[in-house]
Every structure is written in C-alpha cells, then in structure tokens.
Amino acid sequence: MQTFPKSEIPRAAFPARILGIGNAGTHLADQLSMSAGADCEVLAMNTDAQSLFASVTSRKSTLGAKATRGLGAGGDPEVGYEAAQESIEEIRFAVEGASTVILLAGLGGGTGSGAIPTAAAAAREAGAFVLAIVTMPFSFEGRRRDRQATEALEALTGQAHAVIRFDNDRMADLTSPLGGIGETFQASDALLTDCVTSFLEMLSGRGPIPMNLGNLLTVLRDGSSCALFGRGASQSDNRAHEAIERALKSPLLDRGRMLDDAEAVVAHVSGPPSLSYAETSAIMQELGRHVPEDARLFLSVSLEDSPASPVTVTIFGSYAEQPASRSVERPMPARTTQPVARTSAAPVPPVAPKPNLNPKQADTPSETDQPARPEADPPHEAPREAPHDPSPDVRTQPASDDFLHPSPPGRLFGEDGTIQPPPAEPPTATPTPVPPPPQKRTSRVQPSAAPAKKPATPKAHQETLQFEPAARGRFDKSEPTIVEGEDLDVPTYMRRGHKL
Amino acid sequence: MARSEILVGVEVGTSKVCAVVAESMRNEDLRILGAGLVPSKGVRKGEVVDLKLATECLHDALSKAEMNSNIEIDDVAVAITGSHIASFTNRGGITIPEGYMAIDEQALRDVAIKAREVSLPDDHTFLHSIIQHYYVDNQPGVLNPLGLIGRRLEADVHIIHGAKARVQNTLRCVDSQEVKIEEVVSGGLASSHAVLNDNQREMGALLIDIGGGVSDYIVFTEGVVNKSGVLAVGGDHVNNDISLGLRIPLTRAEKLKIEEGSALIGQSLPGEKITLKNDAGFSGKEIEREMLNTIIHARIEEMFTLIHKQVMAGISVHELRAGVFLTGGCSLLRGIREVAESVFDLPVHLAHDTGVSGPTPILNNPVYSTAIGVARFVQTRRAEEGDPSPIRTVWDQMKKLFGMK
C-alpha cells in the first residue's frame, strides 16, 4: 500500500473520513485527495486490485481478496456484498474513530452497490454520522443496472443517516451535448467533489449562523430523495447575486426550477469577513423565490478569515419524489424476484443482501442504542452522540410534531431542525425493523402518492415555471439586473401581479 | 482654427451611437458644429456585447458627424455607462507639515491624492475622483481652503469607478476608429455638464438620464457631486414589457410606446382602444390604451422608486431645491414628468440643454445630452487645467486603466 504524507496528520485533525467504494468511488476519492480543498482523510476500497493500485489516496484496501481474488465484482452486487462481508474488519478499522464518514460510490455496478450498505452500517455502528453520496447509472446503461442501483439505494437508505443522490443522466447537462465525453465526466466529478467539500465546509465553518447536523438531517433525512445540490462562488462586485445565480444554475437544480418541488432546503453562505447582511438577505430572497412557501429553509453563514475569499452559496435540498423515470421502475422491484429467478443466480442477490443487511445492522443499532421510543428525543444535537437513533426508518409518529415545529415561524433562519419525517413516513417506520425490503418499497411508493399537500405544491408553481423563460424577453440572454432581490428584466407588471 | 477648440463627444449607447462635434467659444459657451446619430447595434444595457457591430455603428456615426460639421475628427471624449459603474465617497487627510502655515496648492494636490487612496475591487478602475468638500482642522464645509491657515487638511472625494474590462470594451470600439481618446467620462457626470447650470447645482439637483439600456443618475448638493450611480433599466425595458404584455414584436412595441404610450394611468376613457396599424402583414389588432399605459406606468414608477431609494438615503428634500431633471431619450415619454413628481415629491423638469448654441435643431433633443455633456466636460477640464491640449494618447489611456505608470 502506498502511503502519502497526508496520513501522518493526527487523526483528531480530520473532521471527517471519506471512503470511496468501488471503481467510481475510488475515482472520486482520488479526485478529492488531489483537490487541495479537502483536507480530510480519504480512503479507497475496491474489489479490483488494479484500480486500487492506481489510486492516489492515502489509505486503500482490497475488499474480498479471497472472494474475488482482486479481480473485481464483475458488476454483481452479490459478489460486492460477499466481499464486504469478508473484509468487514478492514471496513470497521477504516471508519473507526471518525465523527463523520462520507461514503462515495457509483451505484449500479458490483462493488459499490454491494458493499456500500455494509460500509454504511459499519460506520454507523462505529458511532459516526454517515453521509453517502452516490451516483445513479445513466439510463442507457440498461434496466438491470438501474434496478441494481435502485435496490442498493434502498438498502443504503436504511443504513446511512443521509444520502445524496446524483443522477448521471442529469450530470450530462453539465456540458454541451457536443462536448467531449472526458469533459462531461470531469465536470460531473467536479460537481461531486464540490458537494463533498461544501458539505465539510458547512459542518466545520464558524460563523454567526452555524449549521448543525440536526438541520442537515431534516433536509437529507429522506435519504434517496435528496438530489438537489448547487454551488456557486463569486468574487466580483456583485458577488452575492452572482454566487446565488451560479448555484441555481447547477444542473441538479435545473436553473432553480427543481427547487419548486423542494420540501426542505439548506443554504450555506460562506464569505469573507466583509460579507454584509444585505448580501446574505439578497441571497436568501433570491433563493426564497424558487422555494415553495411551505418548504423548510435553513440558513447557515460562515465567515472565512481571508478577506480575499469568495462568497460561496451552497444549496442542499430534498424534494418530493415525482412520478419520474425512476418511479416508473419502482413497481418493478416488487416483481424483481421473478425475472431475477429466471435469469440466474446472480440477480437474486441484489434483493437478498438487503434483507441480510437491514435486520442485522439497521435493527441492532436502533434497538440497542435507541430506547423504546425514538420519537421522544427530537432535539437535534442528538444525532451526534447517538448517531444510530435518527435512522429514518425508526423515527415514528412525530408526524404531528412535524406540523407543530416546522417552518412557518422561522422560514429564513429555521427552527432548530426538526428531524421528524413528514406524515408519509410513519406508517412505514413502525413496521420497518421486521421485514425491511418489502416495507421500504411500500414506503417509497407512498411518499409520492400519500401526502395530500404535495401534489398541490407543484401545481401551484407550475404557473411561475412557465412564466420564467418567457418573461425576460429580449433580456433573456443578457446579464440579469438584480436589485433588492428582484430581477428587473422581468416586466414590472408581472412581478407585481397587475392584471392586464 | 486651432485644434484644441474642437471638442468631440461620443456616446456608444444601447439604442443609439452618437458623436457631437462642438467648438469652444470665448465666453465658455459651446457651439455645436454637427452631430452624427446612428441606431445602435451590439450594445446591451450600455455595454458592448458585439464589438464588430458596435464598431460599425460608431464608424457611421463619426462619418456622419464629420460630414455634418465639415471637420476631421481627431480627438474624442467617450462616455461610459453600464451597471458595473459604481461610486462612493471617501475622506482622506494630510497634516500640514510646518505648523500653522497657509494651505498651498501642493497641500491641495497631496490631499487629493490621499483621499483617492482606496482599494477598489481588483478588476475595477478609477473613472473620476471629484473633490466634494474640504475640512480644515475639522471645520466642515470649506469649499476652497487655498490660503487658509490650518494644521490638518481633509477632503471628501466622490470616487466613480467601473469594471476595467467592460470600460475597455467600449474604448476598444472607439480605438479602432483611428481617433485618439482624450477623456473617458461617466455617462451621468457627462449629462450633468450638459443639463445643469451652476445655479442649479448650487441649489441641489437630481439628474436622471434615462437611456435605452440604463439610467444614469447623479445628485448635486451645494454645487458638488454628492452621489451618482447607474440603474440598469431604461427604455428598452419599457419596450420589452410592452412586447411581452401585449404579445407584439419589439420594434412594434417601441413604435407604440413613442406614438401612443404614456406613463400615466387613469387618463384614458374606459374601454378606449388603440388600433395597431395594419402594416407588414400585421393584422389590425386592437389593444386597450389603459393596458398599454399600465405596463409603462408600472415600469417607470418602479424605476423612479428604486432611484429614489438609492438617492434619498441621507439626503433631505430641502437639499434638492432645484428639483429633479430628466434627460435621455426615454424622458420624451408622455407623462413621465408627472410620475417622477409623484415619486420624488419634488419639482421635475424635462431638461433641454442650456448654454449651447448651434445651427442644428438637435439641441433641444435630450437624446444628445450625454454626448454634448462629454464635450462640455472636456471643455471645463481644459479650462481648469489651463493647458490648451491635454491630449493623451490612447496608449496613455490604456496604461492609466491598467494602473501602469
């Protein structure tokens, strides 16, 4: 194993440990360890010894050396799972003592999909806050991969505290359709590393309005449904507006349009000491225009020491699952067993591992660490000390609480971050521990259908959605004139709602 | 005719490019010899977005001006505008070295330099630094401290700055025309030289130059610049609003604004209709007059409200006794004065250029006020410096912009 100087820095200095699993994960870990921004411990784990050998991360370990003989998992999650089980001690050692563990993987293949739930469970057991950042395969990679990814994601959701999902299909929008494929991948890598670094920044930043894990959990709690991320930075005169503009331009936000369906949004603003109140409020106002009224909006502000540092706006968010491409497939998993059984032994595993995993790891923590009623302790500092408890599945009834605490009073500066899930979740939550896989599936169907208020929100916003592109007319392609958070290029009568 | 007496002001605007050739008279008046005006292309919100197109327009405008005035243009002064232009006031001071000595010219130069010592954003460059007031031993409001006795001399300086690259873009346009750039003047300041007289500045006045893409504003109190700025909203926005609101093409919208539009609402008869003339395959569509005026009114009122907010912070109505002056092409809009009056609560005048004589009828057209103002600015500058030809080469200008010496 190659050792890099970084590993000599004492452990305590690292706020987080980053674990890249599988080929995609290793690649991302490489990117992160090379980019200067991430001063944390980066590890890579893979079944493929060759790819691991080429990795530049400070620590790496081969998963399932016996099971795969270092040849990779061959796109089979079952093999990945076996490998992870075989190397469970190594995984435990890797996550030991870290307060935050960030897992990176590309789902749909063998190692990433198979091993990441195990790794998440191990990290959680070790008492860390677990964030998983995963990519979903391109749709052209076929149904099978998509299904494996969806299933792995479900298994992962039960284990990690938070999951941020990036759809590769959407990442393709990062560059022009005619751009080189290398360019596209580079851009998507950059976005993912941005996501990790900004997440760390958010947690480590010091400033007037700190972000705590509780708030983050509220937003990311929905696990797989968190797929909103945007980041923008600017140093110009008009830095606040430019930063938020750039953040909204992220393809994962679709120029801010995706935020129309957002349920909860975290905005992190970091900047030099000269960052003014007016700038912060301009950023939040601009963001507020894209986020539905009833969404929870959390703000954190941190200040950098250097006066030359740019104003950076980072947006994380979760949205109500729309009946989109993925949800079409959602019914499939219920039937998976049949096609799976038909094809061969291989496909069976994707379903199988989860049952194994979930009862084992998800339940253990929740039963041991979490007394009978998890809902009794909503305070949000909690997750740090007892990271096992806020397991999305375990949290129960507080639906009612949810309506008492949340957003209305403090939209801007948020309450202390209620982790309680929305009304949709509880039904799933209670039964989860017993038979996880089928339950989860139901749970995932429900959120899209059940909450009565959700469908209403998108509808209300569709109007503005149509408006936006047309509204700027001749100024469509020019730099927007934003004064006091309003885009002056949009006709005044439209903004003021004058009826013509 | 001595070259130094010829002044050429150029404005590369959003809706038109114009060049004005003028002659400096003995009595400090300006005589317009000719002007060239060409509808602009390649300029958005006061900034060049297509160098080639803008350069062509400028070339045409300069040729026209040369033809009309029968003078070959050599040196020009250029007006700069755009949302990147910003301003602030800074105070700097020096201590007069040998105890209580009379303040001399050297001290004035030193304090001017000292007050200019501020850090602009990296990519910005100084356009103007205008001394507002002096303080002698903390005694405020000293207009001319020359010869006064004091130990400490301070000055408030109004600094106007803009983004280097964007200023460069306009200058490159002019540079390609084989003329020398003598001076770069911010649009608002230039217009004020054309529109306001000393008396009005003394009384306190707000000037708003509403152009095609941007509106420059500048406030004078007690004879000096107090505030200035640019709001990137202009006549184009009104056209755009009309075009989107009534679903008609932009050119049609502009024509409609000029021919029929008014910024006043509640003046038309209920149900009064305007029939759009049936030209170029455009079927005779009818629109309600009130609808058109509502669209214009909303935009104009908002524009004034935003400027009011920015201008009136820290300034009382009593400091602007001369009132508000409107100029620029969009100030020709019907009813704009009434809207401005209701927003500012001050007397509002539609400016016509003062103290300028000449053979052409352009002088009462506010469209030219910036270009004329640029010429006038240079005239004043030359008179102040006493040097008949403070001609700086383009190269010097570039060096100045990049802060090289």
PDB file of N, CA and C in Angstrom, chain B residues 348-393:
ATOM      1  N   VAL B 348     -40.218  68.647 -11.068  1.00  0.00           N
ATOM      2  CA  VAL B 348     -39.479  67.873 -12.062  1.00  0.00           C
ATOM      3  C   VAL B 348     -39.412  68.659 -13.362  1.00  0.00           C
ATOM      4  N   HIS B 349     -38.236  68.751 -13.927  1.00  0.00           N
ATOM      5  CA  HIS B 349     -38.060  69.474 -15.188  1.00  0.00           C
ATOM      6  C   HIS B 349     -37.586  68.517 -16.251  1.00  0.00           C
ATOM      7  N   LEU B 350     -38.129  68.700 -17.447  1.00  0.00           N
ATOM      8  CA  LEU B 350     -37.577  67.953 -18.567  1.00  0.00           C
ATOM      9  C   LEU B 350     -36.453  68.820 -19.118  1.00  0.00           C
ATOM     10  N   ALA B 351     -35.278  68.273 -19.078  1.00  0.00           N
ATOM     11  CA  ALA B 351     -34.119  69.116 -19.375  1.00  0.00           C
ATOM     12  C   ALA B 351     -34.008  69.406 -20.854  1.00  0.00           C
ATOM     13  N   HIS B 352     -33.661  70.608 -21.169  1.00  0.00           N
ATOM     14  CA  HIS B 352     -33.177  70.862 -22.504  1.00  0.00           C
ATOM     15  C   HIS B 352     -31.815  71.501 -22.311  1.00  0.00           C
ATOM     16  N   ASP B 353     -30.956  71.226 -23.203  1.00  0.00           N
ATOM     17  CA  ASP B 353     -29.576  71.622 -22.969  1.00  0.00           C
ATOM     18  C   ASP B 353     -29.442  73.129 -22.920  1.00  0.00           C
ATOM     19  N   THR B 354     -28.708  73.584 -21.946  1.00  0.00           N
ATOM     20  CA  THR B 354     -28.614  75.023 -21.709  1.00  0.00           C
ATOM     21  C   THR B 354     -27.259  75.546 -22.147  1.00  0.00           C
ATOM     22  N   GLY B 355     -27.212  76.762 -22.477  1.00  0.00           N
ATOM     23  CA  GLY B 355     -25.931  77.418 -22.747  1.00  0.00           C
ATOM     24  C   GLY B 355     -25.229  76.885 -23.971  1.00  0.00           C
ATOM     25  N   VAL B 356     -25.959  76.270 -24.859  1.00  0.00           N
ATOM     26  CA  VAL B 356     -25.332  75.736 -26.058  1.00  0.00           C
ATOM     27  C   VAL B 356     -26.011  76.380 -27.259  1.00  0.00           C
ATOM     28  N   SER B 357     -25.204  76.824 -28.201  1.00  0.00           N
ATOM     29  CA  SER B 357     -25.825  77.383 -29.389  1.00  0.00           C
ATOM     30  C   SER B 357     -25.343  76.586 -30.594  1.00  0.00           C
ATOM     31  N   GLY B 358     -26.056  76.680 -31.675  1.00  0.00           N
ATOM     32  CA  GLY B 358     -25.603  75.933 -32.835  1.00  0.00           C
ATOM     33  C   GLY B 358     -26.643  75.928 -33.926  1.00  0.00           C
ATOM     34  N   PRO B 359     -26.225  75.472 -35.058  1.00  0.00           N
ATOM     35  CA  PRO B 359     -27.089  75.567 -36.216  1.00  0.00           C
ATOM     36  C   PRO B 359     -28.141  74.452 -36.291  1.00  0.00           C
ATOM     37  N   THR B 360     -27.934  73.405 -35.597  1.00  0.00           N
ATOM     38  CA  THR B 360     -28.818  72.256 -35.763  1.00  0.00           C
ATOM     39  C   THR B 360     -29.918  72.222 -34.709  1.00  0.00           C
ATOM     40  N   PRO B 361     -31.025  71.628 -35.044  1.00  0.00           N
ATOM     41  CA  PRO B 361     -32.114  71.580 -34.068  1.00  0.00           C
ATOM     42  C   PRO B 361     -31.949  70.452 -33.057  1.00  0.00           C
ATOM     43  N   ILE B 362     -30.749  69.870 -33.006  1.00  0.00           N
ATOM     44  CA  ILE B 362     -30.585  68.724 -32.106  1.00  0.00           C
ATOM     45  C   ILE B 362     -30.546  69.141 -30.647  1.00  0.00           C
ATOM     46  N   LEU B 363     -30.384  70.431 -30.437  1.00  0.00           N
ATOM     47  CA  LEU B 363     -30.006  70.833 -29.085  1.00  0.00           C
ATOM     48  C   LEU B 363     -31.107  70.671 -28.068  1.00  0.00           C
ATOM     49  N   ASN B 364     -32.313  70.696 -28.541  1.00  0.00           N
ATOM     50  CA  ASN B 364     -33.387  70.511 -27.588  1.00  0.00           C
ATOM     51  C   ASN B 364     -33.783  69.048 -27.455  1.00  0.00           C
ATOM     52  N   ASN B 365     -33.019  68.215 -28.115  1.00  0.00           N
ATOM     53  CA  ASN B 365     -33.331  66.797 -28.045  1.00  0.00           C
ATOM     54  C   ASN B 365     -32.505  66.129 -26.944  1.00  0.00           C
ATOM     55  N   PRO B 366     -33.166  65.633 -25.924  1.00  0.00           N
ATOM     56  CA  PRO B 366     -32.411  65.063 -24.792  1.00  0.00           C
ATOM     57  C   PRO B 366     -31.580  63.848 -25.187  1.00  0.00           C
ATOM     58  N   VAL B 367     -31.839  63.324 -26.377  1.00  0.00           N
ATOM     59  CA  VAL B 367     -31.061  62.175 -26.828  1.00  0.00           C
ATOM     60  C   VAL B 367     -29.573  62.514 -26.868  1.00  0.00           C
ATOM     61  N   TYR B 368     -29.274  63.774 -27.146  1.00  0.00           N
ATOM     62  CA  TYR B 368     -27.882  64.159 -27.318  1.00  0.00           C
ATOM     63  C   TYR B 368     -27.207  64.618 -26.040  1.00  0.00           C
ATOM     64  N   SER B 369     -27.953  64.654 -24.955  1.00  0.00           N
ATOM     65  CA  SER B 369     -27.377  65.347 -23.804  1.00  0.00           C
ATOM     66  C   SER B 369     -26.088  64.709 -23.310  1.00  0.00           C
ATOM     67  N   THR B 370     -25.988  63.391 -23.392  1.00  0.00           N
ATOM     68  CA  THR B 370     -24.751  62.774 -22.904  1.00  0.00           C
ATOM     69  C   THR B 370     -23.562  63.175 -23.769  1.00  0.00           C
ATOM     70  N   ALA B 371     -23.745  63.078 -25.090  1.00  0.00           N
ATOM     71  CA  ALA B 371     -22.621  63.390 -25.975  1.00  0.00           C
ATOM     72  C   ALA B 371     -22.228  64.853 -25.847  1.00  0.00           C
ATOM     73  N   ILE B 372     -23.207  65.725 -25.779  1.00  0.00           N
ATOM     74  CA  ILE B 372     -22.900  67.146 -25.595  1.00  0.00           C
ATOM     75  C   ILE B 372     -22.205  67.348 -24.256  1.00  0.00           C
ATOM     76  N   GLY B 373     -22.730  66.643 -23.253  1.00  0.00           N
ATOM     77  CA  GLY B 373     -22.150  66.755 -21.919  1.00  0.00           C
ATOM     78  C   GLY B 373     -20.697  66.328 -21.897  1.00  0.00           C
ATOM     79  N   VAL B 374     -20.386  65.299 -22.658  1.00  0.00           N
ATOM     80  CA  VAL B 374     -19.000  64.835 -22.711  1.00  0.00           C
ATOM     81  C   VAL B 374     -18.119  65.953 -23.260  1.00  0.00           C
ATOM     82  N   ALA B 375     -18.604  66.576 -24.327  1.00  0.00           N
ATOM     83  CA  ALA B 375     -17.827  67.663 -24.927  1.00  0.00           C
ATOM     84  C   ALA B 375     -17.654  68.792 -23.916  1.00  0.00           C
ATOM     85  N   ARG B 376     -18.703  69.081 -23.225  1.00  0.00           N
ATOM     86  CA  ARG B 376     -18.658  70.165 -22.247  1.00  0.00           C
ATOM     87  C   ARG B 376     -17.724  69.834 -21.081  1.00  0.00           C
ATOM     88  N   PHE B 377     -17.758  68.577 -20.702  1.00  0.00           N
ATOM     89  CA  PHE B 377     -16.879  68.133 -19.621  1.00  0.00           C
ATOM     90  C   PHE B 377     -15.420  68.399 -19.994  1.00  0.00           C
ATOM     91  N   VAL B 378     -15.108  68.055 -21.246  1.00  0.00           N
ATOM     92  CA  VAL B 378     -13.729  68.251 -21.688  1.00  0.00           C
ATOM     93  C   VAL B 378     -13.404  69.734 -21.737  1.00  0.00           C
ATOM     94  N   GLN B 379     -14.376  70.511 -22.168  1.00  0.00           N
ATOM     95  CA  GLN B 379     -14.175  71.958 -22.219  1.00  0.00           C
ATOM     96  C   GLN B 379     -13.828  72.499 -20.834  1.00  0.00           C
ATOM     97  N   THR B 380     -14.620  72.084 -19.845  1.00  0.00           N
ATOM     98  CA  THR B 380     -14.374  72.539 -18.480  1.00  0.00           C
ATOM     99  C   THR B 380     -13.010  72.067 -18.001  1.00  0.00           C
ATOM    100  N   ARG B 381     -12.716  70.827 -18.298  1.00  0.00           N
ATOM    101  CA  ARG B 381     -11.466  70.258 -17.856  1.00  0.00           C
ATOM    102  C   ARG B 381     -10.269  71.029 -18.439  1.00  0.00           C
ATOM    103  N   ARG B 382     -10.393  71.346 -19.729  1.00  0.00           N
ATOM    104  CA  ARG B 382      -9.291  72.074 -20.361  1.00  0.00           C
ATOM    105  C   ARG B 382      -9.146  73.462 -19.746  1.00  0.00           C
ATOM    106  N   ALA B 383     -10.279  74.076 -19.473  1.00  0.00           N
ATOM    107  CA  ALA B 383     -10.233  75.412 -18.893  1.00  0.00           C
ATOM    108  C   ALA B 383      -9.579  75.373 -17.521  1.00  0.00           C
ATOM    109  N   GLU B 384      -9.913  74.336 -16.749  1.00  0.00           N
ATOM    110  CA  GLU B 384      -9.353  74.209 -15.406  1.00  0.00           C
ATOM    111  C   GLU B 384      -7.859  73.973 -15.457  1.00  0.00           C
ATOM    112  N   GLU B 385      -7.465  73.116 -16.355  1.00  0.00           N
ATOM    113  CA  GLU B 385      -6.052  72.766 -16.422  1.00  0.00           C
ATOM    114  C   GLU B 385      -5.229  73.873 -17.053  1.00  0.00           C
ATOM    115  N   GLY B 386      -5.916  74.733 -17.815  1.00  0.00           N
ATOM    116  CA  GLY B 386      -5.222  75.839 -18.444  1.00  0.00           C
ATOM    117  C   GLY B 386      -4.347  75.398 -19.596  1.00  0.00           C
ATOM    118  N   ASP B 387      -4.272  74.132 -19.768  1.00  0.00           N
ATOM    119  CA  ASP B 387      -3.460  73.601 -20.851  1.00  0.00           C
ATOM    120  C   ASP B 387      -4.358  73.427 -22.066  1.00  0.00           C
ATOM    121  N   PRO B 388      -4.020  74.053 -23.154  1.00  0.00           N
ATOM    122  CA  PRO B 388      -4.924  74.005 -24.289  1.00  0.00           C
ATOM    123  C   PRO B 388      -5.055  72.612 -24.911  1.00  0.00           C
ATOM    124  N   SER B 389      -4.030  71.810 -24.792  1.00  0.00           N
ATOM    125  CA  SER B 389      -4.180  70.496 -25.414  1.00  0.00           C
ATOM    126  C   SER B 389      -3.688  69.370 -24.507  1.00  0.00           C
ATOM    127  N   PRO B 390      -4.478  69.033 -23.540  1.00  0.00           N
ATOM    128  CA  PRO B 390      -4.061  67.930 -22.660  1.00  0.00           C
ATOM    129  C   PRO B 390      -4.367  66.596 -23.338  1.00  0.00           C
ATOM    130  N   ILE B 391      -3.759  66.436 -24.496  1.00  0.00           N
ATOM    131  CA  ILE B 391      -4.148  65.255 -25.264  1.00  0.00           C
ATOM    132  C   ILE B 391      -3.354  64.043 -24.810  1.00  0.00           C
ATOM    133  N   ARG B 392      -4.075  63.086 -24.417  1.00  0.00           N
ATOM    134  CA  ARG B 392      -3.421  61.861 -24.015  1.00  0.00           C
ATOM    135  C   ARG B 392      -3.581  60.850 -25.126  1.00  0.00           C
ATOM    136  N   THR B 393      -2.574  60.153 -25.401  1.00  0.00           N
ATOM    137  CA  THR B 393      -2.722  59.144 -26.444  1.00  0.00           C
ATOM    138  C   THR B 393      -3.537  57.983 -25.909  1.00  0.00           C
TER     139      THR B 393
END
